[in-house]
PDB file of C-alpha atoms in Angstrom:
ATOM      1  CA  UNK A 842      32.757  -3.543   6.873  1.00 47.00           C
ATOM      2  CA  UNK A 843      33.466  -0.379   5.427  1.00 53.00           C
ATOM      3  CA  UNK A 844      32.729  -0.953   1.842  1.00 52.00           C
ATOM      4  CA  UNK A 845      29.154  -2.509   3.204  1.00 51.00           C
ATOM      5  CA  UNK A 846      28.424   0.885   4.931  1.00 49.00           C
ATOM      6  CA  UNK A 847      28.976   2.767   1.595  1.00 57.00           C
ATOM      7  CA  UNK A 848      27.397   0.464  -0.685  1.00 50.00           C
ATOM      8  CA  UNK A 849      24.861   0.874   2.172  1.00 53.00           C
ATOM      9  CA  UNK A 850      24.682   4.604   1.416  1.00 60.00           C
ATOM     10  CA  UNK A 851      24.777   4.518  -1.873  1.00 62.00           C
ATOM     11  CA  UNK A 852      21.513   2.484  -1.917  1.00 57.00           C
ATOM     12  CA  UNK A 853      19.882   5.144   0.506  1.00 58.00           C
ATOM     13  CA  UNK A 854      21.231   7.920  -1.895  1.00 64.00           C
ATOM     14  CA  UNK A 855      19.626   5.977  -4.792  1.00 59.00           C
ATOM     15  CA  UNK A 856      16.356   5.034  -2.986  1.00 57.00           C
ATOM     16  CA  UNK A 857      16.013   8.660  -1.818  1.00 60.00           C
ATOM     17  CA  UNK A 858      16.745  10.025  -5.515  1.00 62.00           C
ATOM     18  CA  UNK A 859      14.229   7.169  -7.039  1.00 59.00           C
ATOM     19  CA  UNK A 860      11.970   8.717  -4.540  1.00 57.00           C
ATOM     20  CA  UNK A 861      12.061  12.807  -5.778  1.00 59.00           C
ATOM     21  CA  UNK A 862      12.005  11.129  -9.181  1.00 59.00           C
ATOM     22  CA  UNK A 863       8.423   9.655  -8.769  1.00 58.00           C
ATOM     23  CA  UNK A 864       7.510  12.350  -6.696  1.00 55.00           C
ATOM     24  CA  UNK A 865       7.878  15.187  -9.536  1.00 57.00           C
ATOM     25  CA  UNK A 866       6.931  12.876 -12.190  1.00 58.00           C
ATOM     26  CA  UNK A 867       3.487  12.267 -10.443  1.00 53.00           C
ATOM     27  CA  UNK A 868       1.086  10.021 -12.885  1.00 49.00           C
ATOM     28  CA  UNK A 869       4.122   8.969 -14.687  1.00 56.00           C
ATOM     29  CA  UNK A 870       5.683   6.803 -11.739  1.00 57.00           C
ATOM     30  CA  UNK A 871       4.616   4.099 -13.481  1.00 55.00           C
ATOM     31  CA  UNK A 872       6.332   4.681 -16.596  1.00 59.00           C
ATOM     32  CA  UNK A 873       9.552   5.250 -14.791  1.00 64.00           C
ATOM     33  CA  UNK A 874       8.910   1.989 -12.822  1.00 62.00           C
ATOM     34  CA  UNK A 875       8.554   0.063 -16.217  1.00 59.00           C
ATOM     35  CA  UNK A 876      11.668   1.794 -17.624  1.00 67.00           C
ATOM     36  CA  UNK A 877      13.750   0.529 -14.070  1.00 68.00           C
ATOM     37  CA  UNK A 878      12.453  -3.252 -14.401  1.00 65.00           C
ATOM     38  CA  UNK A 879      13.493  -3.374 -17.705  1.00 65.00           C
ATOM     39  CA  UNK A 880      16.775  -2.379 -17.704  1.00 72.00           C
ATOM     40  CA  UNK A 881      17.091  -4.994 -14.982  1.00 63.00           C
ATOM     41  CA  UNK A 882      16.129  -7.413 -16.913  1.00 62.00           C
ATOM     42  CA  UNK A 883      19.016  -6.640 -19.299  1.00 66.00           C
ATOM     43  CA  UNK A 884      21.542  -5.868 -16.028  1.00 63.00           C
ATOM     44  CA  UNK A 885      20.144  -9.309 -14.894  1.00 58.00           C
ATOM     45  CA  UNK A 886      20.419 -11.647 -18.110  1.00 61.00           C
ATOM     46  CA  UNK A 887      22.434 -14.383 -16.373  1.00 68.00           C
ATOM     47  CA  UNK A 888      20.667 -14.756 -13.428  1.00 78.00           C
ATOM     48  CA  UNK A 889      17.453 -16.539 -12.945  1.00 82.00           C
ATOM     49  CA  UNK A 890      15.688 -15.366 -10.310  1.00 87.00           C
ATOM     50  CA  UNK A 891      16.508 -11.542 -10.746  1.00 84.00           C
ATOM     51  CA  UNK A 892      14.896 -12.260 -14.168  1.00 82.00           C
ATOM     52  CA  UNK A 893      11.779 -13.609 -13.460  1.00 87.00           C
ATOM     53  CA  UNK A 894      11.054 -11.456 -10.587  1.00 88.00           C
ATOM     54  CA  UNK A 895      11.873  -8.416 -12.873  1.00 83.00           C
ATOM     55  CA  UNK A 896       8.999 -10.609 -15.232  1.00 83.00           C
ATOM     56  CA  UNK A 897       7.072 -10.300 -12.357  1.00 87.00           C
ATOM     57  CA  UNK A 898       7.032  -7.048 -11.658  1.00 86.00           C
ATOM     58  CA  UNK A 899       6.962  -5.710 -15.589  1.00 82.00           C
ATOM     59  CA  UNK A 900       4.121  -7.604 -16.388  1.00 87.00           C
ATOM     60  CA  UNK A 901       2.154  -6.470 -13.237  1.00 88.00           C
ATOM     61  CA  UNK A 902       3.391  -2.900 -13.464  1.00 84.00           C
ATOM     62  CA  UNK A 903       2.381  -2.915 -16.878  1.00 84.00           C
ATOM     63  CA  UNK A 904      -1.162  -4.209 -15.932  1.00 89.00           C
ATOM     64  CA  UNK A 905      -1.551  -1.662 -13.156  1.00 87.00           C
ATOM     65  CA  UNK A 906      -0.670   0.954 -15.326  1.00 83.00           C
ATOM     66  CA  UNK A 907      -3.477   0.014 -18.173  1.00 88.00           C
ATOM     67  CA  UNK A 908      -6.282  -0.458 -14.870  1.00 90.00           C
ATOM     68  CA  UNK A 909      -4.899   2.804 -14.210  1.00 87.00           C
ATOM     69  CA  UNK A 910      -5.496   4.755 -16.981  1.00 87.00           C
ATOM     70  CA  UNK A 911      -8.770   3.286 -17.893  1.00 91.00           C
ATOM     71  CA  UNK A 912      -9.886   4.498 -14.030  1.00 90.00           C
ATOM     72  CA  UNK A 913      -8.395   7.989 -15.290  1.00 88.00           C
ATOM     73  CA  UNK A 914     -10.409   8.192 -18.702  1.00 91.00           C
ATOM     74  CA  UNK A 915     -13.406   7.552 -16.365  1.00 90.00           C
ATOM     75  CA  UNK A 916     -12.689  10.105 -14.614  1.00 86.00           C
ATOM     76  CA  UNK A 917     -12.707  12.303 -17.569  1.00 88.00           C
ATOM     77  CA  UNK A 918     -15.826  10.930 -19.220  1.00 89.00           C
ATOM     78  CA  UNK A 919     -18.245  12.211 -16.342  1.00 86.00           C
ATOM     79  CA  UNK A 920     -17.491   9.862 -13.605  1.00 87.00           C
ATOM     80  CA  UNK A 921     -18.226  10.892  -9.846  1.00 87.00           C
ATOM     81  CA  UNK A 922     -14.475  11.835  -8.005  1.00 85.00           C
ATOM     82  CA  UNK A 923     -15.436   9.581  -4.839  1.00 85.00           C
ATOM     83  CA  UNK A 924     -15.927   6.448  -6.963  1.00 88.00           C
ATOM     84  CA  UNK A 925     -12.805   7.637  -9.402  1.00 89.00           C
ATOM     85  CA  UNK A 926     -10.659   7.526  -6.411  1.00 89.00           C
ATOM     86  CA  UNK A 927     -12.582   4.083  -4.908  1.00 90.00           C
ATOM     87  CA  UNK A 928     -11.640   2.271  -8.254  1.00 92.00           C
ATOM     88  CA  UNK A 929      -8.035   3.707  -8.202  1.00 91.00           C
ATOM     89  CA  UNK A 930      -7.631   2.708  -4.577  1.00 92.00           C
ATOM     90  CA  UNK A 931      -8.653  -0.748  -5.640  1.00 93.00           C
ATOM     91  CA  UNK A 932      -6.898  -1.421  -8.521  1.00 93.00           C
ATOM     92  CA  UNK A 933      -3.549  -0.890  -6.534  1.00 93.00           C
ATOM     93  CA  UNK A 934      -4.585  -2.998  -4.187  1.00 95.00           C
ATOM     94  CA  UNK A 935      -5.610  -5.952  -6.539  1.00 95.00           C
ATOM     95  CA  UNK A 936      -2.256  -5.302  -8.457  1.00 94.00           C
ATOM     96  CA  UNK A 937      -0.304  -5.087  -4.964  1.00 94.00           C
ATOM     97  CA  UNK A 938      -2.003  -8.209  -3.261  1.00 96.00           C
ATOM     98  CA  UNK A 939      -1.182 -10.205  -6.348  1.00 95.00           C
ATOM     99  CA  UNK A 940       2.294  -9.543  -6.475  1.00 94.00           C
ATOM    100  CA  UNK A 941       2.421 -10.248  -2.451  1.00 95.00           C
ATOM    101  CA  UNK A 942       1.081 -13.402  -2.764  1.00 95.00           C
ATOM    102  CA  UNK A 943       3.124 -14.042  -6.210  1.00 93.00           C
ATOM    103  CA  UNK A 944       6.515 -13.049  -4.373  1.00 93.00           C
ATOM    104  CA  UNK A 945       5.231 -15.414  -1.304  1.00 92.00           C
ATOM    105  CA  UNK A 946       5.822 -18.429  -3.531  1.00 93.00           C
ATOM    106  CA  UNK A 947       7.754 -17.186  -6.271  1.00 92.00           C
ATOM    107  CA  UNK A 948      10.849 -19.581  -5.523  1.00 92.00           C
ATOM    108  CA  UNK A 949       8.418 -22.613  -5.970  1.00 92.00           C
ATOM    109  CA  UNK A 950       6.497 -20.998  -9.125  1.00 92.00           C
ATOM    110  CA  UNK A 951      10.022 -20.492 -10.262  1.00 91.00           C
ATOM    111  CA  UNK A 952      10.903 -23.785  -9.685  1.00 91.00           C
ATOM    112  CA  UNK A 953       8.045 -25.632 -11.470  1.00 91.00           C
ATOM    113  CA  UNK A 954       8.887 -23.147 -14.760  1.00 90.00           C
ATOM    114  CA  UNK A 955      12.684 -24.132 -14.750  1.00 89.00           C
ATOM    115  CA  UNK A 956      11.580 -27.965 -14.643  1.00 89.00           C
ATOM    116  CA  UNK A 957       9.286 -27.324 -17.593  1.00 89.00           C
ATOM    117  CA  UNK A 958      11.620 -24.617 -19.625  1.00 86.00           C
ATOM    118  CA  UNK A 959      15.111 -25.565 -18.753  1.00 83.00           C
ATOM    119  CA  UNK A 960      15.428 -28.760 -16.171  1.00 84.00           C
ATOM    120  CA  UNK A 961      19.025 -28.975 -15.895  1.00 83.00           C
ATOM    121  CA  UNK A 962      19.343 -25.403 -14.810  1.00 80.00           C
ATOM    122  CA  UNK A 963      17.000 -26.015 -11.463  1.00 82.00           C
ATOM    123  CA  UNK A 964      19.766 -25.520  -9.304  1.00 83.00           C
ATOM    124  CA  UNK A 965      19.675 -21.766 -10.418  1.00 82.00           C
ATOM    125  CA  UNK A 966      16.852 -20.807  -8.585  1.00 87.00           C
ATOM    126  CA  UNK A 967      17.009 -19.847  -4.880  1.00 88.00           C
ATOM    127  CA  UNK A 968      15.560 -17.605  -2.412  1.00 89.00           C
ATOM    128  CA  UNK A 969      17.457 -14.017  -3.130  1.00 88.00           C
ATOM    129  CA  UNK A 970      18.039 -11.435  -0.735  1.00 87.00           C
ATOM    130  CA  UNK A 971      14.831  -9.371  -2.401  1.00 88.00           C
ATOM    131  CA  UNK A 972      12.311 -11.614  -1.772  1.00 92.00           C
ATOM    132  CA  UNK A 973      11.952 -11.415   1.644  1.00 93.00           C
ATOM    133  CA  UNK A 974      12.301  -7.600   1.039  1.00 93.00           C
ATOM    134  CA  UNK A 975       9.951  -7.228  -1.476  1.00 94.00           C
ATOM    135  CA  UNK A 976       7.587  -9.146   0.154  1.00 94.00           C
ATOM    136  CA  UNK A 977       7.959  -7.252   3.014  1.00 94.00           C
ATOM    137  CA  UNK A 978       7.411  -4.086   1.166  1.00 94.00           C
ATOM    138  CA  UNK A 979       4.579  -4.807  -0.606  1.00 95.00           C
ATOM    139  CA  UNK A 980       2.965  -6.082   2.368  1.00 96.00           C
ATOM    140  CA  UNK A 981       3.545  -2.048   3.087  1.00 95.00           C
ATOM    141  CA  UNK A 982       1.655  -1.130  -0.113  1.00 95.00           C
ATOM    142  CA  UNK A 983      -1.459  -3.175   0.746  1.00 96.00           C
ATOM    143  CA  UNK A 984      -1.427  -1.078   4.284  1.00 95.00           C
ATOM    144  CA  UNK A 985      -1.015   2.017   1.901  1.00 94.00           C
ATOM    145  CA  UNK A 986      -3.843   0.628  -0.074  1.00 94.00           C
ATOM    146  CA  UNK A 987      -6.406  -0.255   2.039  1.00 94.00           C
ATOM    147  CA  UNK A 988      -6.188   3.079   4.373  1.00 93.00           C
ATOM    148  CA  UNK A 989      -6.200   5.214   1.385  1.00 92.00           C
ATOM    149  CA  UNK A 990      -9.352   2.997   0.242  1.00 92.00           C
ATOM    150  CA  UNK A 991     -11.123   3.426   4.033  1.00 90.00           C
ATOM    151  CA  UNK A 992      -9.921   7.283   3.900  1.00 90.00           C
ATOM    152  CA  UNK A 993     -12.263   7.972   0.478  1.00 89.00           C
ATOM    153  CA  UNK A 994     -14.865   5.908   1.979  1.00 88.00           C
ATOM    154  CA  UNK A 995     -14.879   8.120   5.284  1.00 87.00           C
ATOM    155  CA  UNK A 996     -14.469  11.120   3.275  1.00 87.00           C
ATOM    156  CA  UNK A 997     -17.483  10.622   1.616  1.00 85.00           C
ATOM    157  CA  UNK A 998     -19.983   8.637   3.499  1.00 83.00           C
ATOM    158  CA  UNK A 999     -22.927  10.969   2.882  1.00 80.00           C
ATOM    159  CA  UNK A1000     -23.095   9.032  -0.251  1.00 78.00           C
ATOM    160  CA  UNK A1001     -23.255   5.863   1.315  1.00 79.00           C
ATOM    161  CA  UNK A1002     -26.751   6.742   3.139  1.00 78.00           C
ATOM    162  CA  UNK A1003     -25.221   8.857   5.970  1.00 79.00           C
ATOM    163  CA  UNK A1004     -26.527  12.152   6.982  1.00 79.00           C
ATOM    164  CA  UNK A1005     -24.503  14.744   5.283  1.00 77.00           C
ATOM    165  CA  UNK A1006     -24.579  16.465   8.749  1.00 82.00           C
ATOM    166  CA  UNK A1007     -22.666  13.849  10.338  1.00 82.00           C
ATOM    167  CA  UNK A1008     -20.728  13.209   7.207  1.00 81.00           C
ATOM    168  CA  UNK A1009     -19.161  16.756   6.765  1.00 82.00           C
ATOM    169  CA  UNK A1010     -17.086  16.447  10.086  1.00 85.00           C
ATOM    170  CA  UNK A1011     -15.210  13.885   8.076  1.00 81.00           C
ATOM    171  CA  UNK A1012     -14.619  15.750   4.714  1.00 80.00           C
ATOM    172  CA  UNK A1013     -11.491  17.497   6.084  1.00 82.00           C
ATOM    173  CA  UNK A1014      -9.978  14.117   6.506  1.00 82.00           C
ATOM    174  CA  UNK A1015      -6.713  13.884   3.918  1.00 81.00           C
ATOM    175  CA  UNK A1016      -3.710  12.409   5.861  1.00 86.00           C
ATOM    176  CA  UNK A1017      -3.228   9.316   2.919  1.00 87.00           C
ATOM    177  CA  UNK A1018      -5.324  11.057   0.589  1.00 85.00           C
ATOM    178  CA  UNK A1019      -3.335  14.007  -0.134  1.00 85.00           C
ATOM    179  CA  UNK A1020       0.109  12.226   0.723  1.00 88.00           C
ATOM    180  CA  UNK A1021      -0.939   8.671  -1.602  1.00 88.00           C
ATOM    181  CA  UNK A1022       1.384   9.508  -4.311  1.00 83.00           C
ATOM    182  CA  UNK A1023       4.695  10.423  -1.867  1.00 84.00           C
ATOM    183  CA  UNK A1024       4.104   7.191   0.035  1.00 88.00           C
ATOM    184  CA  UNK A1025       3.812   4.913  -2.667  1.00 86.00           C
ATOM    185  CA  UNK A1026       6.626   6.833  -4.603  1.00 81.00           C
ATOM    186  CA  UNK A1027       9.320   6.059  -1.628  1.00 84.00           C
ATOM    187  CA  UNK A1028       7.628   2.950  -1.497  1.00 88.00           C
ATOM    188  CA  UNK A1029       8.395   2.131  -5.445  1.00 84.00           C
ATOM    189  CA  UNK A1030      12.160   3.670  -4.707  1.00 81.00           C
ATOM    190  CA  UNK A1031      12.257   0.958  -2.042  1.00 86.00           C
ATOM    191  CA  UNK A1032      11.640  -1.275  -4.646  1.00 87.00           C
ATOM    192  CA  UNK A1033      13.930  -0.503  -7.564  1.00 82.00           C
ATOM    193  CA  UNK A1034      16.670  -0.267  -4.717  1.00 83.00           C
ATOM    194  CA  UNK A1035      16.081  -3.557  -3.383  1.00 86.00           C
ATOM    195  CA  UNK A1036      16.306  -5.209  -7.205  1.00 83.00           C
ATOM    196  CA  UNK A1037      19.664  -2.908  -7.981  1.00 80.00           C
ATOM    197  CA  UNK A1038      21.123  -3.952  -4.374  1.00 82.00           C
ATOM    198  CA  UNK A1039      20.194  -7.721  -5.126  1.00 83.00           C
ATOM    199  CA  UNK A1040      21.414  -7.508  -8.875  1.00 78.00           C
ATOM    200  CA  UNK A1041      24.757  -6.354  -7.285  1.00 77.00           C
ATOM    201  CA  UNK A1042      25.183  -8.617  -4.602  1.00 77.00           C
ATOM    202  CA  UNK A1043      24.036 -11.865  -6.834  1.00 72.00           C
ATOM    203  CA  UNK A1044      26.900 -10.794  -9.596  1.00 68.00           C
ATOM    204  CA  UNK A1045      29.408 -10.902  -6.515  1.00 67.00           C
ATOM    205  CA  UNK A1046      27.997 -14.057  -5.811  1.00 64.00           C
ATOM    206  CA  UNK A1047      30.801 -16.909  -6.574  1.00 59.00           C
ATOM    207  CA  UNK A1048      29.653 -20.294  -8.739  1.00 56.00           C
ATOM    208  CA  UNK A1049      28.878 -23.409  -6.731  1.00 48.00           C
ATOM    209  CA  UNK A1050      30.270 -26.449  -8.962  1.00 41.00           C
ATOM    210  CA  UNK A1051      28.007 -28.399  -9.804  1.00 45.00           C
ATOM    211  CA  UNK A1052      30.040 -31.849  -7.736  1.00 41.00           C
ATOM    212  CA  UNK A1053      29.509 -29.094  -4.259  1.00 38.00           C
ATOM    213  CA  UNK A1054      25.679 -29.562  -5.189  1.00 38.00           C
ATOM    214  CA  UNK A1055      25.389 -32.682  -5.532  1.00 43.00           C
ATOM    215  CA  UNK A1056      26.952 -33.289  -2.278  1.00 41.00           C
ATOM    216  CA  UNK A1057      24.988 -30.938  -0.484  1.00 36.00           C
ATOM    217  CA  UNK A1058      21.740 -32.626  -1.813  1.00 40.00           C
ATOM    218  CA  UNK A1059      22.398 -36.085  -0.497  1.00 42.00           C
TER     219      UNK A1059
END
């Protein structure tokens, strides 16, 4: 019991230091979040299913750092800051949604690629501990999403046909706006701590012989 309450702080320590880290890095969160996944990969070369859903999360980190720096060069070329930060908004939300509904069956997509790849290794892939969490946290990231998305668009409907009068009451509005980057920083901590937690716990994790499967299946 005691060595679960300090591994448990330990991963609070870590998840709060992940979380500074992104914070005071800003627009480079992303590049710290690649550098994470991929060590994990490496941490995580014998086990199957911290590797692919370290695959997972490189390739669409990866992605939703190229939509994000296109939206940025926008930005820079002329493009109005209401519709900069609509396009942002929605990119993490595509990204985020994708990887929610990705994590919801990733046991079963990770099945089907075993059978193809490597058939007699099947029995390697199970639910972990991180993807319920992950799920569950990325199903926070949507929420993040979509009221940072309906913030900009409240924040600026005098361009969407409403009278600026009535608009301008609204301008001052900023709660997820100007606190975006902190949420979704703790958020992304959440996340690296959930894959080092997992990484740690499945390497504790004792063989099953293969004869104990077999039985169990029948």
């Amino acid at each position: 019991m005691r060595t679960s309450w300090i591994f448990l702080l330990i991963c609070a320590a870590i998840a709060a230091s992940l979380s500074v880290i992104y914070i005071h890095f800003n627009h480079y969160a992303d590049t710290v979040m690649l550098a994470c996944i991929i060590i994990f990969c490496f941490m995580a070369k014998n086990h199957e299913n911290i590797k692919h859903i370290a695959a997972l999360l490189l390739i669409m980190t990866a992605i939703e750092y190229g939509l994000v720096s296109y939206v940025v060069s926008l930005n820079s070329m002329g493009l109005p800051p209401f519709q900069g930060n609509l396009l942002m908004f929605g990119s993490h939300f595509l990204v985020d949604l994708t990887i929610l509904m990705i994590m919801k069956y990733r046991v079963r997509l990770s099945l089907r690629y075993v059978r193809r790849t490597a058939p007699d290794n099947w029995r390697s892939i199970y639910m972990t501990h991180a993807d319920p969490i992950l799920y569950g946290i990325y199903f926070a990231f949507i929420l993040v999403d979509l009221a940072a998305f309906g913030e900009n668009i409240i924040r600026n409907l005098e361009h969407f046909g409403v009278d600026e009068n009535f608009a301008k009451q609204f301008w001052s509005w900023g709660l997820i706006y100007y606190n975006y980057e902190i949420l979704k920083s703790i958020l992304l901590s959440c996340v690296i701590t959930t894959l080092l937690a997992t990484t740690f716990v499945e390497r504790q994790r004792p063989d099953t012989p293969d004869e104990e499967l077999e039985s169990e299946s029948k």
